[in-house]
Short mmCIF file of C-alpha atoms in Angstrom, two decimals:
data_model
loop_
_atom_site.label_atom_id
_atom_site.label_comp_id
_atom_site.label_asym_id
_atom_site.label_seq_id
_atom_site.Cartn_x
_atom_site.Cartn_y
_atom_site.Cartn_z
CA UNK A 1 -18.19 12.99 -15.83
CA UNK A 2 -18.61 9.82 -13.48
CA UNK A 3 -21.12 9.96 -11.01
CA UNK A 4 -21.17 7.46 -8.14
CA UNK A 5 -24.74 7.59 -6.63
CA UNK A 6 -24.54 4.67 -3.75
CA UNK A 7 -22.76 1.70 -2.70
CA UNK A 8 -23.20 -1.95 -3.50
CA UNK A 9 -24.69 -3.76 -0.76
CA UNK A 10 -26.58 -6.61 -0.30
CA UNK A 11 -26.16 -7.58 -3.94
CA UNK A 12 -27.04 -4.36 -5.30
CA UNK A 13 -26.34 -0.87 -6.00
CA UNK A 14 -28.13 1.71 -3.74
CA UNK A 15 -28.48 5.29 -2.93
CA UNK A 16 -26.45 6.99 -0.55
CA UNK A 17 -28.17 7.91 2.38
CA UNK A 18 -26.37 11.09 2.60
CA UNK A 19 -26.98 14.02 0.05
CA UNK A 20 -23.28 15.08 0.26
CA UNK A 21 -20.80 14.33 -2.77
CA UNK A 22 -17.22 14.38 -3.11
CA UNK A 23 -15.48 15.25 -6.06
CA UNK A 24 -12.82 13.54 -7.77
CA UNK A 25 -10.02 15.11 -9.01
CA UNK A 26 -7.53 14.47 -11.84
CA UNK A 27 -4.14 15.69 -10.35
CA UNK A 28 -2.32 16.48 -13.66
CA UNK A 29 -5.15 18.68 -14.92
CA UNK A 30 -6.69 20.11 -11.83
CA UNK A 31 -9.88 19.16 -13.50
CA UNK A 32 -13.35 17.35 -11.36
CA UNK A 33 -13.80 14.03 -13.13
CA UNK A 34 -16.60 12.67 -11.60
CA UNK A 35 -18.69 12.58 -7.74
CA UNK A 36 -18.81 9.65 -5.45
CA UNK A 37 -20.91 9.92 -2.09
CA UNK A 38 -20.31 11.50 0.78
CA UNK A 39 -21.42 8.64 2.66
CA UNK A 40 -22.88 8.66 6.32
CA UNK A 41 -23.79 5.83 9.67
CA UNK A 42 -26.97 4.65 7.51
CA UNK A 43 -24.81 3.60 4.75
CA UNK A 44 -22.38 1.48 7.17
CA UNK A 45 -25.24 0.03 9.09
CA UNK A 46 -26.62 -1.28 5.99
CA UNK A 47 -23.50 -2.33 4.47
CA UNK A 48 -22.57 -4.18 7.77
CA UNK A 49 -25.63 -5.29 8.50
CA UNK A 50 -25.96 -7.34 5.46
CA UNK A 51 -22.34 -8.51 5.82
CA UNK A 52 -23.71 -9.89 8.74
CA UNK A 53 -26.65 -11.66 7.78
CA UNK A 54 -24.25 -13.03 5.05
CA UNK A 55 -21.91 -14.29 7.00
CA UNK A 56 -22.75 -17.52 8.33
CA UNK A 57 -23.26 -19.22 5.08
CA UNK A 58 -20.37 -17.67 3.10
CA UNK A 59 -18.00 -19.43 5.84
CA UNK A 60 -20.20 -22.62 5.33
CA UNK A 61 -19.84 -22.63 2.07
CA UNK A 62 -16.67 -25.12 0.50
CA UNK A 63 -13.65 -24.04 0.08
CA UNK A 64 -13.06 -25.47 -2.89
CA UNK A 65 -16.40 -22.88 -4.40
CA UNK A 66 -15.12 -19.85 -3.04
CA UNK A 67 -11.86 -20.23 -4.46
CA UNK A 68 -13.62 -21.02 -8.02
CA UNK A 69 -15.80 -18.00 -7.41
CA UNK A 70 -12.29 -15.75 -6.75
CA UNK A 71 -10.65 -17.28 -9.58
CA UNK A 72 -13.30 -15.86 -11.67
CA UNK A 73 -12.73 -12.06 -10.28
CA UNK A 74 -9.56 -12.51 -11.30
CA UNK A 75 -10.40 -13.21 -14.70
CA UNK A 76 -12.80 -10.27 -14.76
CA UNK A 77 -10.07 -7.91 -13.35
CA UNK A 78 -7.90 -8.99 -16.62
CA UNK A 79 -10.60 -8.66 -18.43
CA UNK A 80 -11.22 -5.40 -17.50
CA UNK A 81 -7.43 -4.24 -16.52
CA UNK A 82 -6.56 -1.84 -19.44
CA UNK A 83 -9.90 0.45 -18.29
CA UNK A 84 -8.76 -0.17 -14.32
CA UNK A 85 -5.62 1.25 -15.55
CA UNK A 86 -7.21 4.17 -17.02
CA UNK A 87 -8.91 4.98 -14.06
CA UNK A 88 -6.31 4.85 -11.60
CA UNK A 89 -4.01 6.82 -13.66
CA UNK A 90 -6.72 10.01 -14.24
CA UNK A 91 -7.52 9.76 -10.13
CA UNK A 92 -4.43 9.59 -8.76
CA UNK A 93 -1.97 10.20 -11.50
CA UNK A 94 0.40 7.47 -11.85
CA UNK A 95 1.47 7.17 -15.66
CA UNK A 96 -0.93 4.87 -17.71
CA UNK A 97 2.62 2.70 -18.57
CA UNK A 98 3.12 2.02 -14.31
CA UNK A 99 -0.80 1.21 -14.49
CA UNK A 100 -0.85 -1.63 -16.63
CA UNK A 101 2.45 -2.34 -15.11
CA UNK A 102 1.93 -2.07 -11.41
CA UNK A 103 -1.51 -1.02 -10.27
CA UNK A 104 -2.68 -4.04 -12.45
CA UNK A 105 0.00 -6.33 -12.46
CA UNK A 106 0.50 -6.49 -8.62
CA UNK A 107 -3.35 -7.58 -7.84
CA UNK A 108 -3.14 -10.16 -10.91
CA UNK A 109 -0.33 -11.69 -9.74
CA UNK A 110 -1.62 -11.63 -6.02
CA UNK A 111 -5.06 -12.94 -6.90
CA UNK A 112 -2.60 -16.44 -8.33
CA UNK A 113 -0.99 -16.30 -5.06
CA UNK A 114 -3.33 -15.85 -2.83
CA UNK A 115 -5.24 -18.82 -4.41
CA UNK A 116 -2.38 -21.05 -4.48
CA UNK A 117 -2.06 -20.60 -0.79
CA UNK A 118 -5.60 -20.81 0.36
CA UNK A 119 -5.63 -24.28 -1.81
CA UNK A 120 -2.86 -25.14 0.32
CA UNK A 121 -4.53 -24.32 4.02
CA UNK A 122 -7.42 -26.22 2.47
CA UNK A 123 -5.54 -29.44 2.53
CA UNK A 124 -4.12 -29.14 6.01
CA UNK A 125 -5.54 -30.92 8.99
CA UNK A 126 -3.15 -29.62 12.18
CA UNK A 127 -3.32 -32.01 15.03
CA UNK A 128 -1.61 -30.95 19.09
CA UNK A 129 -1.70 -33.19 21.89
CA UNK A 130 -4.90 -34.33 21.78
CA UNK A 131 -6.51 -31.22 20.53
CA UNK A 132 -7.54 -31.00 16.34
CA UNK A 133 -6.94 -26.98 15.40
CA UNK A 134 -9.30 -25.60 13.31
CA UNK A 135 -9.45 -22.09 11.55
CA UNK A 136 -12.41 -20.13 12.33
CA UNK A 137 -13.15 -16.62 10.11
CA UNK A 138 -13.12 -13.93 11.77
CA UNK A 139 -16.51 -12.75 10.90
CA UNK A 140 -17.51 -9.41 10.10
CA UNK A 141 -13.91 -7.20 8.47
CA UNK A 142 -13.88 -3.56 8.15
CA UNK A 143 -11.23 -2.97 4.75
CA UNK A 144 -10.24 0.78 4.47
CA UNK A 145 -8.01 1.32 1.69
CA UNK A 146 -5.49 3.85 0.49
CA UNK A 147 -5.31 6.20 -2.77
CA UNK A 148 -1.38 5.06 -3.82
CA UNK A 149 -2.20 1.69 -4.94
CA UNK A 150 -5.95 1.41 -4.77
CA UNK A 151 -6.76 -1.75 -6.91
CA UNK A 152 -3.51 -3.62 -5.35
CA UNK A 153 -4.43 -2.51 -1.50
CA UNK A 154 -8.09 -3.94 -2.29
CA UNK A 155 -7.34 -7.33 -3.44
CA UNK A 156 -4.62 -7.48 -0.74
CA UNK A 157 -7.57 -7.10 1.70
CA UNK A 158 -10.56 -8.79 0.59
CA UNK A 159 -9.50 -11.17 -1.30
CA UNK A 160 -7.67 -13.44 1.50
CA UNK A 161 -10.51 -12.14 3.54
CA UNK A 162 -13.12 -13.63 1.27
CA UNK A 163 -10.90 -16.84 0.99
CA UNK A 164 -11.33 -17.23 4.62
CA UNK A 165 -14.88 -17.19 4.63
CA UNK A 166 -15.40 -13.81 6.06
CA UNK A 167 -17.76 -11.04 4.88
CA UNK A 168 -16.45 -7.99 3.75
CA UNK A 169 -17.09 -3.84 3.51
CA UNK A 170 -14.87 -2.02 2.15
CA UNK A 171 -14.19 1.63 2.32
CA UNK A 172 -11.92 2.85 -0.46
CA UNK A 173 -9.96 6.34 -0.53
CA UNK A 174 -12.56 9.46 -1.66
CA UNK A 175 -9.65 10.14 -4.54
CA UNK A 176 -9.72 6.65 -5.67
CA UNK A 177 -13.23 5.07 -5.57
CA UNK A 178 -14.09 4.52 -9.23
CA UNK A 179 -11.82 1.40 -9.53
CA UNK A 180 -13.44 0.21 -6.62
CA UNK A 181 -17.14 0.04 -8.22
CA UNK A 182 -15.49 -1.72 -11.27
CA UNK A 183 -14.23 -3.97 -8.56
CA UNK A 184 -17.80 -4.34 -6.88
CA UNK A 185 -18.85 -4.77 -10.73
CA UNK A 186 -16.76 -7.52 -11.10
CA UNK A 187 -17.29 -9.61 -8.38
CA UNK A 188 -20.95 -9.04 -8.55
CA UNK A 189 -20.52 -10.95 -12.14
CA UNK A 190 -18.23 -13.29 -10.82
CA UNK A 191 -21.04 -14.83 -8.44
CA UNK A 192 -20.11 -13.78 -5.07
CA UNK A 193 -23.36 -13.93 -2.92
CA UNK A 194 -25.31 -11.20 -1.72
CA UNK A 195 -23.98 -9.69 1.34
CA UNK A 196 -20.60 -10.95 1.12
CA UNK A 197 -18.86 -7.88 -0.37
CA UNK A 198 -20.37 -4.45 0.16
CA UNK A 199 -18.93 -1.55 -0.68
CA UNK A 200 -19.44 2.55 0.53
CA UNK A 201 -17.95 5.30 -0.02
CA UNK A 202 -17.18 8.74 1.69
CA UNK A 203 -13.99 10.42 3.81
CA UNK A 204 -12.57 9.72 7.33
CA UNK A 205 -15.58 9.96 9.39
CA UNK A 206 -16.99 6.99 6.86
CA UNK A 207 -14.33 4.96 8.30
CA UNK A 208 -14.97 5.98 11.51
CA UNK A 209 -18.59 4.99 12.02
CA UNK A 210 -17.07 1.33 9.89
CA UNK A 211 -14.54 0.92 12.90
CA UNK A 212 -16.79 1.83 15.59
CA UNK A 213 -19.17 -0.78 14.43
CA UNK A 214 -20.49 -3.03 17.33
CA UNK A 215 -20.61 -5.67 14.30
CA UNK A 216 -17.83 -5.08 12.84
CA UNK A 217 -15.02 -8.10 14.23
CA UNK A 218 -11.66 -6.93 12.18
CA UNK A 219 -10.67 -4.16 10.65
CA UNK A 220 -7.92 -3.99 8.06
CA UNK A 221 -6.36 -0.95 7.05
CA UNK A 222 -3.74 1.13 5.67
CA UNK A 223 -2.69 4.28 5.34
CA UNK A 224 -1.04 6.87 7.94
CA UNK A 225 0.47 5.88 11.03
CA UNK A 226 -1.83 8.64 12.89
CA UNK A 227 -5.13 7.14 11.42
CA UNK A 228 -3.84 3.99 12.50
CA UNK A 229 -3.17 4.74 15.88
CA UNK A 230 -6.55 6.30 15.92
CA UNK A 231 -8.45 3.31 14.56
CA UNK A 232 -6.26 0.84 16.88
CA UNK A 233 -7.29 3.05 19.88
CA UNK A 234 -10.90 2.57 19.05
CA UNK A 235 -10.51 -1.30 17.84
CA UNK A 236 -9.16 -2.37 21.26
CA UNK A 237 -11.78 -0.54 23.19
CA UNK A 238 -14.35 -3.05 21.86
CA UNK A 239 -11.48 -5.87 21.16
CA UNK A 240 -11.81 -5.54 17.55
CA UNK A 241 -8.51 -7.58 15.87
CA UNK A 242 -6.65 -5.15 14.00
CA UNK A 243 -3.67 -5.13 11.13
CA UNK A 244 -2.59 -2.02 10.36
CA UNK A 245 -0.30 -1.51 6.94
CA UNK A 246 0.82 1.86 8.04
CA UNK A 247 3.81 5.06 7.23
CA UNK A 248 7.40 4.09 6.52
CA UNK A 249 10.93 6.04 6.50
CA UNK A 250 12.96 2.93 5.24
CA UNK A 251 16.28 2.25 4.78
CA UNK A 252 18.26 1.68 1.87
CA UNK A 253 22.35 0.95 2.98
CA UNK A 254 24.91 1.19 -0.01
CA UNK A 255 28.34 -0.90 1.16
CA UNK A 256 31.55 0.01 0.15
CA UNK A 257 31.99 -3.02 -2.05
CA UNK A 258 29.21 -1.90 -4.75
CA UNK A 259 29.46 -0.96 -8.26
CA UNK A 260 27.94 2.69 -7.97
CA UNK A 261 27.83 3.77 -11.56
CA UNK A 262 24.91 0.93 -11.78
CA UNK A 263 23.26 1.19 -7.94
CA UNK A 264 22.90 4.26 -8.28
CA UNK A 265 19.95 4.88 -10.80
CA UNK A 266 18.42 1.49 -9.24
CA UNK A 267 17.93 3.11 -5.77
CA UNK A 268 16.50 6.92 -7.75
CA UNK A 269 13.71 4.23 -8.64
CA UNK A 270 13.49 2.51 -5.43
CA UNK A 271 12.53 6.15 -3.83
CA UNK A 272 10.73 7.87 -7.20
CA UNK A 273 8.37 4.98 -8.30
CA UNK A 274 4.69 6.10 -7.97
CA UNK A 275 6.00 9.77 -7.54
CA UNK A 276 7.41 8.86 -4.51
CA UNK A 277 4.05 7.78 -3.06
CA UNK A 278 4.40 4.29 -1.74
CA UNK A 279 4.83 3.17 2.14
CA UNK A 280 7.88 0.85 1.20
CA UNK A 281 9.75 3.04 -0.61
CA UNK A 282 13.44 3.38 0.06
CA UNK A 283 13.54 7.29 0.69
CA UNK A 284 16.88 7.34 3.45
CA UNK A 285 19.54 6.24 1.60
CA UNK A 286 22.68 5.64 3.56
CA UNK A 287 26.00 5.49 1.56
CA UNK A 288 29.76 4.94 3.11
CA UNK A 289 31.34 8.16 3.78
CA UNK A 290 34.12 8.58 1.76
CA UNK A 291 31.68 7.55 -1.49
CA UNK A 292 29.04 10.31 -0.58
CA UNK A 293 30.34 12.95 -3.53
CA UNK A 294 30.66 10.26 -5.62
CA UNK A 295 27.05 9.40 -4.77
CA UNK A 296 25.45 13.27 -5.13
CA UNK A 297 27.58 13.30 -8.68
CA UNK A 298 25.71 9.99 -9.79
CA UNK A 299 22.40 11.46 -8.47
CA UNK A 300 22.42 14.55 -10.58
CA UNK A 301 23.56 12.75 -13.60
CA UNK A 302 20.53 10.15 -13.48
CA UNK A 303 17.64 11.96 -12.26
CA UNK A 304 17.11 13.34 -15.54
CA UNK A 305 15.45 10.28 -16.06
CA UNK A 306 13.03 10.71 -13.33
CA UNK A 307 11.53 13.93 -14.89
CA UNK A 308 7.33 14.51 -14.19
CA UNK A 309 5.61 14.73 -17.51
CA UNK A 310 1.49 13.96 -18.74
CA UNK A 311 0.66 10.64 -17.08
CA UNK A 312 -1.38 9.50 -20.23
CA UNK A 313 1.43 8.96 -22.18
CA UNK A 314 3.31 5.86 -22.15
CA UNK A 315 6.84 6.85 -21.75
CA UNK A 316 6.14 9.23 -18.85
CA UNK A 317 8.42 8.01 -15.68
CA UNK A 318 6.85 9.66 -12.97
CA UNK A 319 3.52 11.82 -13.29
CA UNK A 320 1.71 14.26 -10.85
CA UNK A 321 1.17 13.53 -6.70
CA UNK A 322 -2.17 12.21 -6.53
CA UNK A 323 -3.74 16.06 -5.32
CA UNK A 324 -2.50 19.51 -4.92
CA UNK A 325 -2.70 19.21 -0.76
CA UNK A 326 0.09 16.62 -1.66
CA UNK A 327 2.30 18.72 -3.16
CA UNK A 328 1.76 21.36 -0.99
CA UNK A 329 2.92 19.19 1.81
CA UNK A 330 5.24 17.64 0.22
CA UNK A 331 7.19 20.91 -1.02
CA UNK A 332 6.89 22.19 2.59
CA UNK A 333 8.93 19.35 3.81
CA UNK A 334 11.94 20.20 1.51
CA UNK A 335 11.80 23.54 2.31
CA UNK A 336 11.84 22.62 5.87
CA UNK A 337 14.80 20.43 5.43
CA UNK A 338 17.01 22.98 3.71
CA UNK A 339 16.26 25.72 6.74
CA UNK A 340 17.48 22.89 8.62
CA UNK A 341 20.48 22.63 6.84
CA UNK A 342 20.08 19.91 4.19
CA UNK A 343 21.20 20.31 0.65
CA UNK A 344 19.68 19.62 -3.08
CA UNK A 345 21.94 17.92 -4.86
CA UNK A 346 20.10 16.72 -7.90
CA UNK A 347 16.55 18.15 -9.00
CA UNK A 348 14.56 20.46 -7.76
CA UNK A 349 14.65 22.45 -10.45
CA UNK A 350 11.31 24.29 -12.08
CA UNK A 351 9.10 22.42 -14.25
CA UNK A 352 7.29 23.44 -17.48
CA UNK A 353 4.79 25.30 -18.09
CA UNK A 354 2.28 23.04 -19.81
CA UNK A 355 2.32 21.20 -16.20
CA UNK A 356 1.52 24.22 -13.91
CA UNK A 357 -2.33 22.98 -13.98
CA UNK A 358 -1.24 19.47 -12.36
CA UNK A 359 -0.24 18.69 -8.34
CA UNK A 360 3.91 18.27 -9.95
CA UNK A 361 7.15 18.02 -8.26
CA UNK A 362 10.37 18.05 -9.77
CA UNK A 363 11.86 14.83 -7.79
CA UNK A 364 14.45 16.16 -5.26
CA UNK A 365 17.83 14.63 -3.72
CA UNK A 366 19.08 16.19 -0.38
CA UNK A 367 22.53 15.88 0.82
CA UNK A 368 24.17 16.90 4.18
CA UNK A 369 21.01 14.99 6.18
CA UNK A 370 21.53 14.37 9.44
CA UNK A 371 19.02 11.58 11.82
CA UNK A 372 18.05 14.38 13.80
CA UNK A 373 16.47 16.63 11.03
CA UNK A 374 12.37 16.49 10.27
CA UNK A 375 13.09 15.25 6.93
CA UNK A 376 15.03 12.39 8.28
CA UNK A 377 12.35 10.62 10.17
CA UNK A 378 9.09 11.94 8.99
CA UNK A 379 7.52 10.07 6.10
CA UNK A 380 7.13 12.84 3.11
CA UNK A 381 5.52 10.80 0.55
CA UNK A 382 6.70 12.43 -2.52
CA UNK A 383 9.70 12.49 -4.93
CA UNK A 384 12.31 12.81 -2.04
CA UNK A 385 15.29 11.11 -1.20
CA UNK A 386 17.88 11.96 1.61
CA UNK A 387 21.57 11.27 1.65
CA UNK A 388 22.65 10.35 4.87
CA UNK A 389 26.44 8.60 5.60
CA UNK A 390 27.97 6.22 7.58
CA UNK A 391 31.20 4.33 8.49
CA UNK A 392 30.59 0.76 8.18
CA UNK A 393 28.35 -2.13 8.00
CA UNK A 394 27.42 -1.94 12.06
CA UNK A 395 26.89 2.06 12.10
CA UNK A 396 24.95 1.76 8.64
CA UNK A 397 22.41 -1.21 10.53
CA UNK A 398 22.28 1.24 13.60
CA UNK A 399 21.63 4.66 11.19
CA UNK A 400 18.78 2.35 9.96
CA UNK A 401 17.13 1.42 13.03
CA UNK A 402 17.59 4.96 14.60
CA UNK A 403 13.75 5.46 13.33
CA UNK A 404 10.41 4.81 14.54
CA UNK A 405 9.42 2.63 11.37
CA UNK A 406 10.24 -0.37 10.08
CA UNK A 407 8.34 -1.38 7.60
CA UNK A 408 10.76 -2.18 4.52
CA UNK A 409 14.49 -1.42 4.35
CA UNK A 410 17.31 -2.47 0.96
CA UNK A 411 20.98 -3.48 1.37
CA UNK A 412 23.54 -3.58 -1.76
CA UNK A 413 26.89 -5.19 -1.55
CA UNK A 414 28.84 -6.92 -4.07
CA UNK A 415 29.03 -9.82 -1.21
CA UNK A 416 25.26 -11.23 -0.88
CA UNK A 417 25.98 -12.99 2.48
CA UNK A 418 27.73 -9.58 3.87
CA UNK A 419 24.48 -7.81 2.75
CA UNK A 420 22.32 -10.75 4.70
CA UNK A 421 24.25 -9.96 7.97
CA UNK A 422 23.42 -6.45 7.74
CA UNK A 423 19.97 -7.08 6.85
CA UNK A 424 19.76 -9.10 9.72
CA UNK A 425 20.32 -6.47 12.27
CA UNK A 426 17.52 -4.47 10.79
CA UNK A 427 14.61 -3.88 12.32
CA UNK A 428 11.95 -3.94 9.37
CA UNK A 429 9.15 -5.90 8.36
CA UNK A 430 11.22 -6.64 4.84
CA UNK A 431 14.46 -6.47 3.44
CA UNK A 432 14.64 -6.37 -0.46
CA UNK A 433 19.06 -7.31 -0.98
CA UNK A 434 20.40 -5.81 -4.41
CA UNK A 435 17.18 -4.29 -5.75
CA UNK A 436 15.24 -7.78 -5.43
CA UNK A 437 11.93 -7.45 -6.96
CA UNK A 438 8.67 -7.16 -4.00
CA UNK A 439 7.82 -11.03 -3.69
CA UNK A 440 4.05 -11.30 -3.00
CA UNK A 441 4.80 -14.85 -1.82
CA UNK A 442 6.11 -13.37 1.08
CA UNK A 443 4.60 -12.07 4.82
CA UNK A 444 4.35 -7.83 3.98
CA UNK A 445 4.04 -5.59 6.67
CA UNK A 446 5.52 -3.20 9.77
CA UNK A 447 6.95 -3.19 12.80
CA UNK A 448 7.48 -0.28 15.60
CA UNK A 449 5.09 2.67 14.18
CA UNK A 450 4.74 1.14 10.71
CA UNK A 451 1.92 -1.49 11.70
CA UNK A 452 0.56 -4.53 12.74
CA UNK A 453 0.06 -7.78 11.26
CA UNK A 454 0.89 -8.98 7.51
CA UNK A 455 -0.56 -9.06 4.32
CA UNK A 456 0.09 -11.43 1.06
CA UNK A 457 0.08 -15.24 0.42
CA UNK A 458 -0.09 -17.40 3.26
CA UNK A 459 0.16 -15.03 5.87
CA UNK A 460 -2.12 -12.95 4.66
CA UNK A 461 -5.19 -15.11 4.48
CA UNK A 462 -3.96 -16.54 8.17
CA UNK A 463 -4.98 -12.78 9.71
CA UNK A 464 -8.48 -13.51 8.91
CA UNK A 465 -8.99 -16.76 10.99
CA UNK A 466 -9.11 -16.95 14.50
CA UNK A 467 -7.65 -20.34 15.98
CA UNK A 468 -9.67 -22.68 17.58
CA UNK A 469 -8.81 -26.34 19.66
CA UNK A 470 -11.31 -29.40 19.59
CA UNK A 471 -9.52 -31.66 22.11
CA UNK A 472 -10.47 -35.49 22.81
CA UNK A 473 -10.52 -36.79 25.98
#
């Protein structure tokens, strides 16, 4: 049993101030795992307090040491990635084989990124008129992270943050926070000053008190469009800058001119990855008319291959939702959608009984979906994909923008410049053409209800400056 007792701040673990704990869960047993706190106001105003004090020599300090200092988390995080991977799969219950994968792959390979590009800012001196433009940190952030990719969603945060030269707290997910203390652990070793990182725990009213901070100048977060609306209501009362990473309902269009024998399975993955549980995922997908029992065939044969099973064991595709509240809400949804009218085509079916203990879902594919149905424009979050059709390239780009995300969207043709134009008319934060691989050297991030702002690389980093003119007569 892990017990979390306090937070690191200042350079050093410390007791909550509250007495409350919250237990942690593993979602394919059912079983408590370990405690983390509660958390309460005293903990933030320490935590941001001491970012503050913090603050003004962190940005002082060369670029060229805090990038040596972050190069060295990195190196711990590898060090440390096949226990990270352990963790993250017994909270949340991703399989241990999409762990190493994934949840430690991804923040690896944006730590190099991330790097790269703030070695490249370092080098730039921007000149206008008259005027010299320098980036200024943004001071004080706020990081609240999510449960689905815990590790990834905290180095997409405070690393560029860091980089920048601003001070950090971060507030991970109550399901996920044990990979955040290794995290805290890590950077601790890898020489990052007192006061620069602090972490605390605790729920939503945690995150609350964080955003409500008088001292708090940015917050970053992600998670559900409503928290984000809430925390963007309460960040531009006090003129707090914002980016919000927040729900999707994306896209994925399937031209007439594709191979569907072999797009097919590639899109059950682009929806079922992570049980389903990832913003970008590709859960409307919207395939040419005439093709659409050709499609529902193709989907029954290959989900097999998408079947839940113990998340421990290497070959496992797709393990539990990360807690049984999740599954509840998720199964609600497809029940919802088949009063509605909607169809399963492929899955569904019951699951065995050596996983009745664990928050499973047989992954589900609905047919007969129309825009106007719940299941259609709500994000679910869970093994679901819809079937929706359409009757060409210019009604598939409208079916795709007839939503009130747009944070990610796919396009397959056999014709990559016919899948660019349609792309084009999309209104999404990303396009990924032919099952293309997430590129972390590229802006992430929403549009309409699916956010503000954008995370990775270059752009990333730039969301933590504020720009500032020093102009000669």
């Amino acid at each position: 049993m892990r017990e979390i007792k306090g937070g690191y701040i200042d350079g050093r673990w410390t007791e909550s101030a509250a007495s409350g704990r919250i237990d942690v869960t593993n979602p394919a047993t059912g079983q408590v795992i370990g405690r983390a706190p509660l958390g309460c106001k005293d903990d933030v105003a320490f935590a941001v307090a001491a970012a503050s004090n913090a603050f003004a020599d962190w940005a002082a300090l060369p670029v060229a040491e805090r990038i040596a200092i972050l190069r060295r988390a990195r190196d711990g995080i590898a060090a440390r990635g096949e226990e990270m991977a352990t963790l993250i799969t017994e909270q949340m219950g991703t399989p241990i084989g999409f762990s190493k994968a994934a949840q430690i792959g991804l923040p690896l390979r944006n730590f190099d990124v991330t790097l790269a590009a703030m070695e490249d800012i370092a080098g730039e001196e921007v000149s206008l008129g008259r005027s010299r433009i320098v980036r200024d940190p943004v001071g004080v952030v706020a990081a609240i992270t999510p449960w689905n990719f815990p590790l990834h969603q905290i180095v997409a945060k405070v690393v560029p943050a860091l980089l920048a030269g601003c001070t950090v707290v971060l507030k991970p997910s109550e399901l996920t926070p044990f990979d955040a203390a290794v995290f805290a652990e890590i950077l601790h070793d890898a020489g990052v000053p007192a006061g620069v990182f602090n972490l605390i725990f605790g729920g939503a009213d945690t995150g609350a008190a964080l955003v409500e901070h008088r001292d708090v100048d940015m917050v970053s977060f992600t998670g559900s469009t409503r928290a984000g609306r809430s925390i963007a209501a309460v960040a531009g009362g006090k003129l707090k800058k914002v980016s919000l990473e927040l729900g999707g309902k994306s896209a994925n269009i399937l031209l007439d001119d594709v191979d569907f024998d072999k797009v097919v399975p590639a899109v059950l993955g682009q929806c079922f990855v992570n049980a389903g549980q990832t913003c970008a995922a590709l859960t409307r997908l919207i395939v040419p008319a005439r093709h659409k029992e050709r499609v529902e065939q193709l989907a029954a044969q290959f989900i097999e291959a998408w079947q839940p099973g113990d998340p421990s064991q290497p070959d496992t595709p797709m393990g539990p939702l990360a807690s049984s509240t999740q599954q509840a809400r998720v199964k609600r949804k497809v029940a919802v959608a088949q009063i509605e009218g909607a169809r399963i085509v492929a899955g569904g079916g019951e699951l065995p009984e050596s996983l009745s203990d664990g928050a499973y879902m047989a992954p589900v594919v609905l047919s007969d979906v129309h825009p106007d149905m719940e299941i259609a424009r709500e994000e679910v979050f869970g093994p679901v994909l819809c079937i929706l059709t359409h009757e060409g390239d210019e009604d598939a780009a409208r079916m795709a923008n007839d939503s009130e995300y747009g944070l990610s969207g796919g396009v397959w043709s056999a014709d990559e410049e016919r899948a660019v134009a349609v792309a084009r008319r999309m209104r999404t934060g990303q396009v990924v053409l032919n099952g293309a691989m997430l590129d972390l050297e590229a802006p992430f991030g929403g549009v309409k209800q699916s956010g503000l702002g954008r995370e990775y690389g270059r752009h990333g980093i730039e969301e933590f400056f504020n720009l500032k003119a020093i102009t000669r007569p």
